[in-house]
Coordinates of C-alpha atoms in Angstrom, one line a residue:
Chain W
X1 CA 57.1 24.1 -2.8
X2 CA 59.1 21.8 -5.0
X3 CA 60.1 20.5 -1.2
X4 CA 57.4 20.6 0.2
X5 CA 55.2 17.8 -2.7
X6 CA 58.5 15.4 -1.7
X7 CA 57.6 15.1 2.0
X8 CA 54.5 14.8 0.9
X9 CA 55.0 11.6 -1.1
X10 CA 57.6 10.7 1.3
X11 CA 55.5 11.4 4.5
X12 CA 52.0 8.8 2.0
X13 CA 55.2 6.5 0.8
X14 CA 56.2 6.2 4.6
X15 CA 52.3 5.7 5.7
X16 CA 51.8 3.0 3.0
X17 CA 55.0 0.4 3.6
X18 CA 53.5 0.8 7.4
X19 CA 50.1 -0.6 6.1
X20 CA 51.3 -2.9 3.9
X21 CA 54.7 -4.3 6.5
X22 CA 51.5 -5.5 8.6
X23 CA 49.4 -6.9 6.1
X24 CA 51.8 -9.3 5.4
X25 CA 52.7 -9.6 9.2
X26 CA 49.4 -11.0 9.6
X27 CA 48.8 -14.5 9.2
X28 CA 45.0 -14.4 8.7
X29 CA 45.2 -11.8 5.8
X30 CA 47.7 -14.2 4.1
X31 CA 44.1 -16.0 4.4
X32 CA 45.8 -19.7 4.7
X33 CA 44.4 -20.2 7.9
X34 CA 40.4 -20.1 9.1
X35 CA 39.1 -21.5 12.7
X36 CA 37.3 -24.7 14.0
X37 CA 35.7 -24.8 16.2
X38 CA 35.3 -27.9 19.1
X39 CA 31.5 -28.0 21.0
X40 CA 31.2 -30.1 23.9
X41 CA 28.2 -31.2 24.6
X42 CA 27.6 -33.0 27.8
X43 CA 25.5 -36.3 27.9
X44 CA 24.7 -39.6 29.9
X45 CA 23.4 -42.0 27.6
X46 CA 21.3 -40.4 25.2
X47 CA 20.5 -38.3 27.5
X48 CA 21.4 -34.6 28.2
X49 CA 23.5 -33.3 31.3
X50 CA 21.2 -30.9 33.4
X51 CA 23.0 -30.2 36.6
X52 CA 21.7 -31.0 40.3
X53 CA 17.9 -32.4 38.9
X54 CA 19.1 -34.7 36.2
X55 CA 18.1 -38.5 37.2
X56 CA 20.9 -41.0 35.9
X57 CA 20.6 -44.5 36.7
X58 CA 24.5 -45.9 35.9
X59 CA 25.7 -49.4 35.3
X60 CA 25.7 -50.6 38.2
X61 CA 22.1 -50.0 38.1
X62 CA 23.0 -46.8 40.5
X63 CA 20.2 -43.9 40.9
X64 CA 22.6 -40.4 40.6
X65 CA 22.2 -37.3 40.2
X66 CA 25.6 -34.7 39.1
X67 CA 26.5 -31.8 40.4
X68 CA 30.3 -31.3 38.6
X69 CA 31.3 -32.4 35.8
X70 CA 35.6 -30.2 35.2
X71 CA 38.0 -32.1 32.7
X72 CA 41.2 -30.6 31.6
X73 CA 41.8 -30.8 27.5
X74 CA 45.3 -30.1 26.3
X75 CA 47.7 -31.3 23.7
X76 CA 45.7 -31.1 20.4
X77 CA 46.1 -31.7 16.7
X78 CA 44.6 -32.1 13.9
X79 CA 44.9 -34.4 10.7
X80 CA 43.9 -33.9 7.2
X81 CA 42.9 -36.8 4.8
X82 CA 46.7 -36.8 3.4
X83 CA 48.1 -37.5 6.4
X84 CA 49.0 -33.0 6.6
X85 CA 48.7 -32.7 10.6
X86 CA 48.3 -29.3 12.5
X87 CA 49.0 -29.2 15.6
X88 CA 48.3 -26.7 17.6
X89 CA 50.8 -24.2 19.5
X90 CA 51.6 -25.9 23.1
X91 CA 51.1 -22.1 24.8
X92 CA 47.6 -22.6 22.9
X93 CA 46.4 -25.9 23.9
X94 CA 44.8 -26.4 27.1
X95 CA 41.2 -25.4 28.6
X96 CA 38.7 -26.8 31.2
X97 CA 34.9 -27.8 30.1
X98 CA 32.6 -27.3 33.3
X99 CA 29.7 -28.2 32.5
X100 CA 28.2 -25.5 35.3
X101 CA 29.6 -23.3 32.4
X102 CA 28.5 -23.0 28.5
X103 CA 32.2 -20.9 27.4
X104 CA 34.4 -23.4 28.5
X105 CA 32.4 -26.2 25.8
X106 CA 32.6 -24.2 23.0
X107 CA 36.7 -24.4 22.2
X108 CA 38.1 -22.4 19.0
X109 CA 41.5 -22.8 17.2
X110 CA 41.7 -19.4 15.2
X111 CA 44.8 -20.8 12.7
X112 CA 44.5 -23.8 11.5
X113 CA 45.0 -24.2 8.5
X114 CA 42.8 -25.0 5.6
X115 CA 42.6 -28.5 4.4
X116 CA 39.9 -31.1 5.2
X117 CA 40.3 -32.8 8.4
X118 CA 39.0 -36.6 8.7
X119 CA 40.9 -36.9 13.5
X120 CA 41.1 -34.7 16.2
X121 CA 43.7 -36.2 18.9
X122 CA 43.5 -34.6 22.4
X123 CA 45.5 -35.6 26.1
X124 CA 42.8 -36.0 28.9
X125 CA 44.1 -33.8 31.4
X126 CA 47.2 -32.1 31.7
X127 CA 50.7 -33.9 30.4
X128 CA 53.1 -34.2 32.6
X129 CA 55.4 -31.1 31.4
X130 CA 53.3 -28.8 31.8
X131 CA 53.0 -29.8 35.0
X132 CA 55.8 -29.2 36.4
X133 CA 57.0 -26.6 34.7
X134 CA 57.6 -22.9 35.7
X135 CA 54.5 -21.2 37.2
X136 CA 54.6 -18.7 34.2
X137 CA 53.9 -21.1 32.3
X138 CA 50.6 -21.9 33.8
X139 CA 49.1 -18.9 32.2
X140 CA 45.6 -18.9 32.1
X141 CA 43.5 -22.3 33.8
X142 CA 46.1 -23.6 34.6
X143 CA 47.0 -21.4 37.0
X144 CA 47.3 -22.6 40.4
X145 CA 46.3 -19.8 42.1
X146 CA 43.1 -19.2 40.8
X147 CA 41.6 -16.5 37.8
X148 CA 40.7 -13.4 39.6
X149 CA 36.8 -14.0 40.7
X150 CA 37.3 -18.1 41.3
X151 CA 40.3 -20.3 43.2
X152 CA 41.6 -22.8 40.8
X153 CA 39.5 -26.1 42.2
X154 CA 41.5 -28.5 39.5
X155 CA 44.7 -28.7 41.8
X156 CA 46.1 -30.5 44.6
X157 CA 48.3 -27.6 46.1
X158 CA 49.5 -29.8 48.5
X159 CA 50.6 -33.0 45.8
X160 CA 51.2 -30.5 42.9
X161 CA 49.3 -31.5 40.4
X162 CA 46.0 -31.0 38.0
X163 CA 43.0 -32.8 38.7
X164 CA 42.5 -34.1 35.1
X165 CA 38.8 -34.7 35.7
X166 CA 36.0 -33.8 38.8
X167 CA 33.1 -35.6 39.0
X168 CA 31.1 -34.7 41.7
X169 CA 27.1 -35.6 42.7
X170 CA 24.5 -37.2 45.0
X171 CA 23.4 -40.6 45.0
X172 CA 21.1 -42.8 47.8
X173 CA 23.7 -45.5 47.4
X174 CA 26.8 -42.8 48.8
X175 CA 27.4 -42.3 52.3
X176 CA 25.9 -38.9 54.1
X177 CA 28.7 -36.2 54.4
X178 CA 29.0 -33.1 56.8
X179 CA 26.5 -31.3 55.2
X180 CA 23.5 -34.2 54.9
X181 CA 23.5 -35.0 51.4
X182 CA 24.9 -38.1 49.9
X183 CA 27.5 -37.1 47.8
X184 CA 30.1 -39.2 45.7
X185 CA 33.4 -37.1 44.5
X186 CA 36.0 -38.2 41.2
X187 CA 39.3 -35.8 41.7
X188 CA 41.5 -38.4 39.2
X189 CA 44.7 -36.7 39.3
X190 CA 48.5 -38.2 38.8
X191 CA 50.8 -37.3 35.8
X192 CA 53.4 -40.5 36.1
X193 CA 55.9 -37.9 39.4
X194 CA 58.9 -35.8 38.2
X195 CA 61.3 -37.7 41.2
X196 CA 60.0 -41.0 41.7
X197 CA 57.2 -42.3 39.1
X198 CA 53.8 -42.4 40.3
X199 CA 50.3 -43.4 38.6
X200 CA 50.1 -42.5 35.1
X201 CA 46.1 -41.2 34.8
X202 CA 46.9 -38.1 32.1
X203 CA 44.5 -40.5 28.7
X204 CA 45.1 -39.5 25.2
X205 CA 42.3 -39.7 22.9
X206 CA 41.6 -39.9 18.7
X207 CA 38.5 -39.8 17.1
X208 CA 37.5 -39.8 13.3
X209 CA 35.6 -37.1 13.0
X210 CA 32.5 -39.1 10.8
X211 CA 32.0 -39.6 7.2
X212 CA 33.0 -36.9 5.9
X213 CA 35.7 -34.4 6.4
X214 CA 36.2 -31.0 8.2
X215 CA 36.3 -29.2 5.4
X216 CA 38.7 -25.5 6.6
X217 CA 38.1 -23.3 3.7
X218 CA 38.2 -19.3 2.5
X219 CA 34.6 -18.7 3.5
X220 CA 34.1 -21.8 5.2
X221 CA 35.0 -23.5 9.2
X222 CA 33.4 -26.4 10.9
X223 CA 32.1 -26.7 14.0
X224 CA 32.7 -30.7 15.2
X225 CA 30.0 -31.1 18.2
X226 CA 31.1 -34.0 20.4
X227 CA 29.6 -35.7 23.2
X228 CA 31.2 -36.4 27.0
X229 CA 29.3 -39.2 27.8
X230 CA 29.4 -39.3 31.8
X231 CA 27.7 -42.8 31.6
X232 CA 31.8 -43.9 30.4
X233 CA 32.7 -42.7 33.6
X234 CA 30.7 -45.5 35.6
X235 CA 32.4 -48.0 32.9
X236 CA 31.0 -51.3 31.3
X237 CA 33.0 -53.7 31.3
X238 CA 34.9 -52.4 34.4
X239 CA 32.3 -50.8 36.3
X240 CA 32.8 -48.3 39.1
X241 CA 30.0 -48.2 42.0
X242 CA 29.6 -45.7 43.6
X243 CA 27.7 -47.8 46.6
X244 CA 31.7 -49.6 47.6
X245 CA 33.9 -46.4 46.0
X246 CA 32.2 -43.0 46.9
X247 CA 34.7 -40.9 47.0
X248 CA 38.2 -41.3 44.7
X249 CA 40.7 -39.5 44.9
X250 CA 44.5 -39.8 45.9
X251 CA 43.3 -43.6 45.5
X252 CA 45.6 -46.7 43.3
X253 CA 41.8 -47.2 42.3
X254 CA 41.8 -43.8 40.2
X255 CA 43.7 -45.2 37.4
X256 CA 40.1 -47.8 36.8
X257 CA 38.0 -44.4 36.9
X258 CA 40.2 -43.0 34.6
X259 CA 40.8 -46.2 32.3
X260 CA 36.7 -46.0 32.0
X261 CA 36.9 -42.2 30.9
X262 CA 39.7 -42.8 28.1
X263 CA 36.3 -43.5 26.1
X264 CA 34.8 -40.7 27.3
X265 CA 34.1 -39.0 24.3
X266 CA 33.0 -39.7 20.6
X267 CA 32.8 -37.5 17.5
X268 CA 28.2 -36.7 17.1
X269 CA 28.3 -34.1 14.2
X270 CA 29.8 -31.6 12.0
X271 CA 28.5 -28.0 10.9
X272 CA 29.7 -26.7 8.1
X273 CA 29.8 -22.2 9.3
X274 CA 29.3 -20.4 6.2
X275 CA 30.9 -17.4 6.5
X276 CA 29.9 -15.4 3.6
Chain Y
X1 CA 72.2 19.9 4.0
X2 CA 69.0 21.8 5.1
X3 CA 67.0 20.3 2.7
X4 CA 68.1 16.0 4.5
X5 CA 67.4 17.3 7.9
X6 CA 63.4 17.0 8.0
X7 CA 64.1 14.2 5.5
X8 CA 65.3 12.0 8.0
X9 CA 63.0 12.9 10.8
X10 CA 60.7 11.3 8.4
X11 CA 61.9 8.4 7.1
X12 CA 63.1 7.8 11.1
X13 CA 59.2 8.9 12.1
X14 CA 58.8 6.7 9.5
X15 CA 60.7 3.5 10.4
X16 CA 59.2 4.3 14.2
X17 CA 55.5 3.4 13.3
X18 CA 56.8 0.7 11.8
X19 CA 57.8 -0.9 14.6
X20 CA 56.0 -0.1 16.9
X21 CA 52.6 -0.4 15.1
X22 CA 53.9 -4.4 14.2
X23 CA 54.8 -4.6 17.3
X24 CA 52.5 -7.9 18.3
X25 CA 51.2 -6.7 21.5
X26 CA 52.4 -6.3 25.2
X27 CA 54.7 -9.4 25.9
X28 CA 53.1 -10.4 29.4
X29 CA 54.8 -13.7 30.5
X30 CA 58.6 -12.0 31.5
X31 CA 58.4 -11.7 34.2
X32 CA 61.7 -11.2 34.7
X33 CA 63.4 -7.2 35.3
X34 CA 64.4 -6.6 31.4
X35 CA 67.6 -3.3 32.4
X36 CA 68.7 -2.5 36.1
X37 CA 67.5 1.3 36.7
X38 CA 64.7 1.5 33.8
X39 CA 61.9 4.3 34.3
X40 CA 58.4 2.9 33.3
X41 CA 57.1 5.5 30.9
X42 CA 53.9 6.6 32.1
X43 CA 54.1 5.5 35.7
X44 CA 52.7 8.9 37.3
X45 CA 53.7 8.4 40.3
X46 CA 57.6 8.9 40.1
X47 CA 58.3 5.2 41.3
X48 CA 60.7 4.1 38.9
X49 CA 61.9 0.4 37.9
X50 CA 64.9 0.0 39.9
X51 CA 65.9 -3.6 40.2
X52 CA 69.4 -3.9 41.3
X53 CA 70.3 -7.4 40.5
X54 CA 71.0 -9.4 43.1
X55 CA 74.6 -11.7 43.4
X56 CA 73.5 -14.9 44.7
X57 CA 76.9 -16.4 46.6
X58 CA 76.8 -20.3 48.0
X59 CA 78.8 -20.9 50.5
X60 CA 82.7 -22.7 50.2
X61 CA 81.2 -26.5 51.3
X62 CA 77.8 -26.3 50.0
X63 CA 77.5 -28.1 46.4
X64 CA 74.9 -25.9 43.7
X65 CA 71.7 -25.0 44.5
X66 CA 69.0 -27.0 43.1
X67 CA 66.5 -23.7 42.1
X68 CA 66.6 -22.0 39.1
X69 CA 67.6 -19.1 39.4
X70 CA 67.5 -17.9 35.7
X71 CA 64.3 -18.5 35.5
X72 CA 63.7 -16.2 38.8
X73 CA 66.5 -13.2 39.1
X74 CA 67.3 -11.9 42.4
X75 CA 66.6 -8.3 42.6
X76 CA 67.0 -6.4 46.0
X77 CA 63.9 -5.5 44.9
X78 CA 62.0 -8.3 44.2
X79 CA 63.8 -10.3 47.8
X80 CA 62.4 -7.2 50.3
X81 CA 58.9 -8.0 48.5
X82 CA 59.0 -11.3 49.2
X83 CA 60.2 -10.4 52.8
X84 CA 56.6 -8.0 53.2
X85 CA 55.0 -10.1 52.2
X86 CA 57.1 -13.6 54.5
X87 CA 55.6 -11.0 57.4
X88 CA 52.3 -9.8 55.7
X89 CA 49.7 -11.5 57.9
X90 CA 47.2 -10.5 54.9
X91 CA 48.3 -13.0 53.7
X92 CA 45.9 -15.3 55.7
X93 CA 41.8 -15.0 56.2
X94 CA 41.5 -13.9 59.4
X95 CA 44.7 -11.8 59.2
X96 CA 46.0 -12.9 62.0
X97 CA 48.5 -15.7 60.7
X98 CA 51.7 -14.9 58.4
X99 CA 54.9 -17.4 57.1
X100 CA 56.0 -15.9 60.4
X101 CA 53.3 -16.8 62.5
X102 CA 54.6 -20.3 61.8
X103 CA 58.0 -20.1 60.4
X104 CA 60.1 -17.5 63.5
X105 CA 63.5 -16.8 62.9
X106 CA 64.7 -17.1 66.0
X107 CA 64.1 -21.4 65.6
X108 CA 65.8 -21.0 61.9
X109 CA 61.6 -20.6 60.5
X110 CA 60.5 -23.0 62.3
X111 CA 58.1 -23.3 65.5
X112 CA 59.0 -24.7 68.6
X113 CA 55.2 -23.9 70.8
X114 CA 53.3 -26.6 69.4
X115 CA 54.6 -30.1 68.3
X116 CA 52.1 -30.0 65.5
X117 CA 51.4 -27.0 62.7
X118 CA 48.9 -24.4 64.0
X119 CA 46.6 -21.5 62.6
X120 CA 43.9 -20.1 61.8
X121 CA 41.1 -20.3 64.4
X122 CA 43.9 -22.1 67.0
X123 CA 43.1 -25.3 64.2
X124 CA 46.3 -28.2 64.6
X125 CA 48.0 -29.6 61.3
X126 CA 48.7 -32.8 61.4
X127 CA 52.3 -32.3 60.8
X128 CA 55.3 -30.8 63.3
X129 CA 56.2 -27.1 61.5
X130 CA 59.8 -27.6 59.1
X131 CA 62.8 -24.7 59.5
X132 CA 62.4 -22.2 56.2
X133 CA 66.4 -22.9 55.7
X134 CA 68.8 -23.7 52.6
X135 CA 66.0 -24.2 50.9
X136 CA 66.9 -23.6 47.1
X137 CA 69.3 -26.6 48.0
X138 CA 66.2 -28.9 48.9
X139 CA 64.6 -30.8 45.7
X140 CA 61.6 -31.5 47.5
X141 CA 59.8 -30.0 49.7
X142 CA 57.4 -30.5 53.4
X143 CA 57.5 -34.4 55.1
X144 CA 55.7 -36.3 52.2
X145 CA 57.9 -34.4 49.6
X146 CA 54.3 -33.5 48.4
X147 CA 56.4 -30.1 46.5
X148 CA 59.1 -30.1 44.1
X149 CA 58.8 -26.4 42.7
X150 CA 58.9 -24.3 45.5
X151 CA 57.4 -21.3 43.8
X152 CA 54.3 -23.7 44.1
X153 CA 54.4 -24.5 47.5
X154 CA 53.5 -21.4 49.4
X155 CA 50.1 -21.9 47.6
X156 CA 49.5 -24.4 50.2
X157 CA 49.9 -22.9 53.5
X158 CA 48.0 -19.9 51.7
X159 CA 45.1 -22.5 51.0
X160 CA 45.1 -25.1 53.7
X161 CA 42.3 -24.6 55.6
X162 CA 44.0 -25.5 59.1
X163 CA 46.9 -23.3 58.4
X164 CA 45.8 -19.6 56.6
X165 CA 42.7 -20.9 55.3
X166 CA 42.5 -18.4 52.7
X167 CA 41.9 -19.2 49.1
X168 CA 44.9 -16.9 46.7
X169 CA 42.6 -15.1 44.4
X170 CA 42.0 -12.9 47.4
X171 CA 45.0 -13.4 49.1
X172 CA 46.0 -11.6 45.3
X173 CA 43.2 -9.0 45.1
X174 CA 44.0 -8.1 48.6
X175 CA 47.6 -6.6 47.7
X176 CA 46.2 -4.9 44.5
X177 CA 44.0 -3.2 46.6
X178 CA 46.4 -1.9 49.4
X179 CA 47.9 1.0 49.1
X180 CA 51.7 -0.6 50.0
X181 CA 51.3 -3.1 47.7
X182 CA 51.2 -2.0 44.1
X183 CA 54.2 0.8 44.1
X184 CA 56.5 -2.9 45.3
X185 CA 55.5 -4.9 42.3
X186 CA 56.3 -2.1 40.2
X187 CA 60.2 -1.9 41.7
X188 CA 60.5 -5.5 41.4
X189 CA 58.6 -6.5 38.5
X190 CA 58.6 -3.4 36.2
X191 CA 54.6 -2.8 36.5
X192 CA 51.7 -2.8 39.5
X193 CA 50.1 -5.9 37.9
X194 CA 50.0 -8.2 41.0
X195 CA 50.0 -11.8 39.3
X196 CA 50.1 -14.8 40.7
X197 CA 53.4 -15.4 39.3
X198 CA 54.7 -12.8 40.7
X199 CA 53.4 -12.8 44.0
X200 CA 55.1 -16.3 44.4
X201 CA 58.4 -15.9 42.9
X202 CA 58.8 -12.5 45.4
X203 CA 58.1 -14.6 47.9
X204 CA 60.6 -17.7 47.2
X205 CA 63.2 -14.4 45.8
X206 CA 63.3 -14.4 49.8
X207 CA 63.4 -17.5 51.1
X208 CA 66.2 -17.7 48.8
X209 CA 68.8 -15.3 50.2
X210 CA 67.5 -17.6 53.7
X211 CA 70.9 -19.3 53.3
X212 CA 71.6 -20.5 56.7
X213 CA 76.2 -21.8 56.6
X214 CA 77.6 -19.8 59.2
X215 CA 77.8 -22.9 62.1
X216 CA 80.8 -23.4 64.0
X217 CA 80.8 -26.8 62.3
X218 CA 81.3 -24.4 59.3
X219 CA 84.2 -22.9 60.5
X220 CA 85.5 -25.6 60.6
X221 CA 85.0 -27.7 57.6
X222 CA 86.4 -24.5 56.0
X223 CA 89.2 -24.0 58.0
X224 CA 88.3 -19.8 59.1
X225 CA 88.0 -18.4 62.7
X226 CA 86.0 -20.0 65.5
X227 CA 86.3 -23.4 64.1
X228 CA 88.4 -24.6 66.9
X229 CA 86.1 -27.8 67.8
X230 CA 86.4 -29.0 71.5
X231 CA 87.3 -32.9 71.9
X232 CA 83.5 -34.0 72.8
X233 CA 82.7 -32.4 69.8
X234 CA 84.8 -34.0 67.4
X235 CA 84.4 -37.7 68.9
X236 CA 80.9 -36.9 68.6
X237 CA 81.6 -35.7 64.2
X238 CA 83.4 -39.0 63.9
X239 CA 80.5 -41.0 65.4
X240 CA 78.0 -39.3 63.6
X241 CA 79.6 -39.7 60.2
X242 CA 80.0 -43.5 61.3
X243 CA 76.7 -44.0 61.9
X244 CA 74.2 -40.6 60.9
X245 CA 75.8 -39.5 57.8
X246 CA 74.3 -41.7 55.3
X247 CA 71.0 -40.3 55.7
X248 CA 71.5 -37.3 56.6
X249 CA 74.3 -36.8 54.5
X250 CA 76.5 -34.2 52.9
X251 CA 76.8 -30.5 54.1
X252 CA 73.7 -29.8 53.8
X253 CA 72.7 -33.5 56.1
X254 CA 69.7 -35.1 54.7
X255 CA 70.5 -36.8 51.6
X256 CA 67.2 -35.6 50.9
X257 CA 65.4 -39.1 50.6
X258 CA 61.5 -40.5 52.1
X259 CA 62.8 -42.6 55.1
X260 CA 61.3 -44.8 57.4
X261 CA 63.4 -44.1 60.5
X262 CA 61.0 -47.5 63.0
X263 CA 59.1 -44.5 64.7
X264 CA 55.6 -46.4 66.0
X265 CA 52.4 -46.0 64.9
X266 CA 51.6 -42.8 67.1
X267 CA 47.7 -43.8 68.4
X268 CA 46.8 -40.4 68.6
X269 CA 47.1 -39.4 65.0
X270 CA 43.4 -40.4 63.1
X271 CA 43.4 -41.7 60.7
X272 CA 47.4 -42.5 60.7
X273 CA 50.0 -40.5 58.3
X274 CA 51.5 -42.4 55.6
X275 CA 54.1 -39.9 55.1
X276 CA 54.7 -40.2 51.0
X277 CA 52.1 -42.6 50.6
X278 CA 50.1 -40.2 50.6
X279 CA 51.4 -38.7 47.9
X280 CA 53.0 -41.6 45.3
X281 CA 50.3 -44.3 46.1
X282 CA 53.6 -46.5 45.7
X283 CA 52.9 -49.0 48.8
X284 CA 56.6 -49.5 49.6
X285 CA 56.3 -45.8 50.7
X286 CA 54.4 -46.2 53.6
X287 CA 55.1 -44.6 56.9
X288 CA 58.4 -43.2 54.9
X289 CA 59.1 -39.3 55.9
X290 CA 61.4 -36.5 54.2
X291 CA 64.7 -37.3 56.2
X292 CA 65.3 -33.6 57.7
X293 CA 68.1 -31.0 57.6
X294 CA 70.2 -31.4 60.7
X295 CA 71.4 -27.9 60.2
X296 CA 70.1 -25.4 63.4
X297 CA 68.6 -28.9 64.8
X298 CA 68.8 -28.1 68.2
X299 CA 67.0 -24.9 68.3
X300 CA 64.8 -26.5 65.7
X301 CA 62.1 -28.6 68.3
X302 CA 60.1 -30.6 68.2
X303 CA 61.3 -33.5 66.2
X304 CA 60.2 -35.5 63.9
X305 CA 56.9 -35.3 61.4
X306 CA 53.5 -35.6 64.1
X307 CA 56.5 -33.7 66.9
X308 CA 56.9 -36.5 69.2
X309 CA 60.4 -35.7 70.8
X310 CA 60.7 -32.9 72.2
X311 CA 64.7 -32.9 72.9
X312 CA 67.7 -34.1 70.8
X313 CA 68.6 -36.6 73.8
X314 CA 64.8 -38.1 73.2
X315 CA 66.1 -38.8 69.1
X316 CA 69.7 -40.6 70.0
X317 CA 68.1 -42.3 72.4
X318 CA 65.1 -43.6 70.0
X319 CA 67.4 -44.2 67.5
X320 CA 69.9 -46.5 70.2
X321 CA 66.6 -48.1 71.8
X322 CA 63.5 -47.2 70.4
X323 CA 63.0 -48.6 66.3
X324 CA 60.3 -50.7 66.0
X325 CA 60.9 -52.2 63.6
X326 CA 57.8 -52.6 60.2
X327 CA 57.8 -54.1 56.7
X328 CA 59.1 -50.5 55.5
X329 CA 62.0 -49.6 58.5
X330 CA 64.5 -48.3 56.3
X331 CA 68.0 -51.3 55.5
X332 CA 70.2 -48.8 57.3
X333 CA 67.8 -49.1 60.8
X334 CA 68.7 -52.7 60.6
X335 CA 72.2 -53.7 60.2
X336 CA 73.0 -58.0 60.7
X337 CA 69.2 -58.5 62.2
X338 CA 69.9 -55.6 65.0
X339 CA 67.2 -53.2 65.1
X340 CA 68.5 -49.2 66.1
X341 CA 71.9 -47.8 66.2
X342 CA 74.3 -49.5 68.7
X343 CA 75.4 -46.3 71.0
X344 CA 76.5 -45.7 74.2
X345 CA 75.2 -43.5 76.2
X346 CA 78.3 -41.1 76.1
X347 CA 78.4 -41.7 71.7
X348 CA 74.9 -40.3 72.8
X349 CA 76.6 -37.2 74.2
X350 CA 78.5 -36.3 71.9
X351 CA 76.5 -36.9 69.1
X352 CA 74.1 -34.1 70.9
X353 CA 77.8 -32.3 71.3
X354 CA 78.5 -31.9 67.7
X355 CA 74.6 -31.3 66.4
X356 CA 75.0 -28.2 68.5
X357 CA 77.6 -26.9 66.9
X358 CA 75.0 -26.9 63.2
X359 CA 73.8 -23.9 64.9
X360 CA 74.2 -20.4 63.4
X361 CA 73.2 -17.8 65.4
X362 CA 74.0 -16.0 62.5
X363 CA 71.2 -16.7 60.7
X364 CA 68.5 -16.4 63.5
X365 CA 69.3 -12.6 64.6
X366 CA 70.1 -11.5 61.3
X367 CA 68.6 -8.7 60.2
X368 CA 68.1 -9.2 56.7
X369 CA 65.6 -12.8 57.9
X370 CA 63.2 -10.3 60.2
X371 CA 60.1 -8.3 59.9
X372 CA 60.7 -4.6 57.5
X373 CA 60.5 -2.2 60.0

C-alpha cells in the first residue's frame, strides 16, 4: 500500500515536471511577445487594383490593365520608439506577395517583443546571401523548383536568381504578342552577382508607422496596412513608358524600374486588434 | 533493491516523456544522413535507411574540388539514386528525354550528333551540349556561366522548353507517385518524402562521382604506367603550354574564365548570342563564352558554343588563321598587333596529337556511370 502510494506520487511528480518544463520552454507562454500583422494592399493611385478588368492611366498618359503583380519582401525589422529594434529571424523573413492570392497579402510575424513600434524596414527582393545559398536554405516561397502545385515563376533557372518584382499587363500602346494581345512584361531581378559584379536591384524600404505607434501588448496586437501603388513603378521623375519599354527583364533599364519601385510602398493605417 | 527497480523505471519513463514532449517539432531541414545503417522506426516496408558513406578521392594531380561536399555528403545510395534519375526519361514532358539523352557517355557526356542541343519535340536549343565531367571542380556552368551552384543546375534543362520541357513540380509529383522512387529516397535520405532539395542533391551526388582523370596525359604527369608519350605528343604538349595553357589552364584545362576567342558573328544565329553579357549585362562581356575543359576533347565534337566546328583540325586552324578581330577579342589572341596564334601546320598537328592524349577511355566506358541495368 505504502509502495503504491509512493509510486503514484512519483508518477504525479513526473507528469507535473513534464508540464512545467514544456511551459517554460514555450516563448508564447511567457507573454513577452505577440503577433504583428502587415496587410499589403495593392492599389493604383487612389483606386484599388483589380486584375484584368481595372483600367488605369500611367504617368506617361498610357492606358493599361494589370494581369500580374508579384513581389518578394524580405529581411523585416521593426523599430520601437525607444530605439530598440526587433529583427525577424532570417529563416522566417521571406514572403512572396501576389495580387492574385489574398492570403499572401497578409503577413503575420508571430513573436514580436511587446512594445510600441514606430517604423518597419524591409527589402524588396531576395538578398544576395539567400540568392546564392544552399538549396536546403530555400524552402517555401524560395524553392527554385516551386511548390507542390505550381512552378516557381519568380526564379530565373538559367541565370540563377530570383525575380524580385513581376508586373505584367496589357496596354493599347504595347506590341502584339503571340496570343494576339497587346502585352507588357516587367520582370525585375539581379542581386549584384556572386563572382562577377552585376546590377544590384535590391531596394531597402523604411516606412514610418504614422502618428501613433503600433503597439504589441498582452491582449492587443497591431495590423498595419501598407499600400503598394502600381503608379510608383511607372514613376514621376523618371517615367517608364510602356510604348518605349514594353518588356524589361534582363536589361540595364531594369535599374530604372527598380529605382522607381523603391517608392512602391506607403504606410496607410494601423488597427489595434484586441484579443479579449 | 526490489523496490528501487520500478522507481528507476518510472524515473526513466518520466524523463523520456519529458524529452519527447519538449521537442520543437520534426526537423525537416537536415537532409544529410544522420548515421549509417539506421533503421527508420515505423518503416513498414522493411526497407532500412542504410546510407553508406562514400569517400571522394581527388586525383593526385587535381586541385581541391570547388563543390562543398559537407553540404551534401556522398553516399552509395544517394549516388545510385542520382544515377537512376540521370537516365530517367520521366524527367521530361514527353517521357522521351533524359539527361543522358543529350549527355552521352561515349562522348564524355556531351552530344556529337547535333551542332546544337536537341530536346522535346525535336526542338533545337541555341548552344552546343557541353561535356559532363569533373563538375566538382567547376565554379560556373553553361557557356555563359549563368549557374554557379551544381545543385541548382538540373532545374534549367528540365524547365527549358527546348530541352526537357517540364516543370519541376510535375517531375517531383511523378517521382513521388512512382513505384520505385519513394523507397530509393528513403534509402538515400531517410524518408520517402521527395523534395526538390533531395532530388537535386541526389543528381549532384552522381555527377560529382563522374571524375575523368585517367588519360595518357594523367599517367604521364603522375609518372604511372601507360604514360609514355610519343615525340610528337610531347612536342604538342610543349606547344600547348606555350600557346594555349593560359586559358586552358591547369589540370582541368580551363581557367574557368569567359573570353572572346575571335569567332565571327554566326549569320545563322538570330538574334545574336551575346554569351556572358546575357548573364551579367556588363558591356565588356559581350560575345564572351566560358573557356571549356579540353579533357576528352577528341570525343566532344562539335566545338565552340554554337558547334560551328566539327573537327579539331578546324578548331586549331581557327586559332592559327581564322580569328576575327573585334572590340572584345581576348588580348591573348592579339599580341603585338597580330591577330591569332602563329602555328605552322606541323605545330597544329603536334597539338592535335597531344589533345588526343586527353581522352579517358575508362571514363567513357565506366559501367558506374552508365545506366543501371
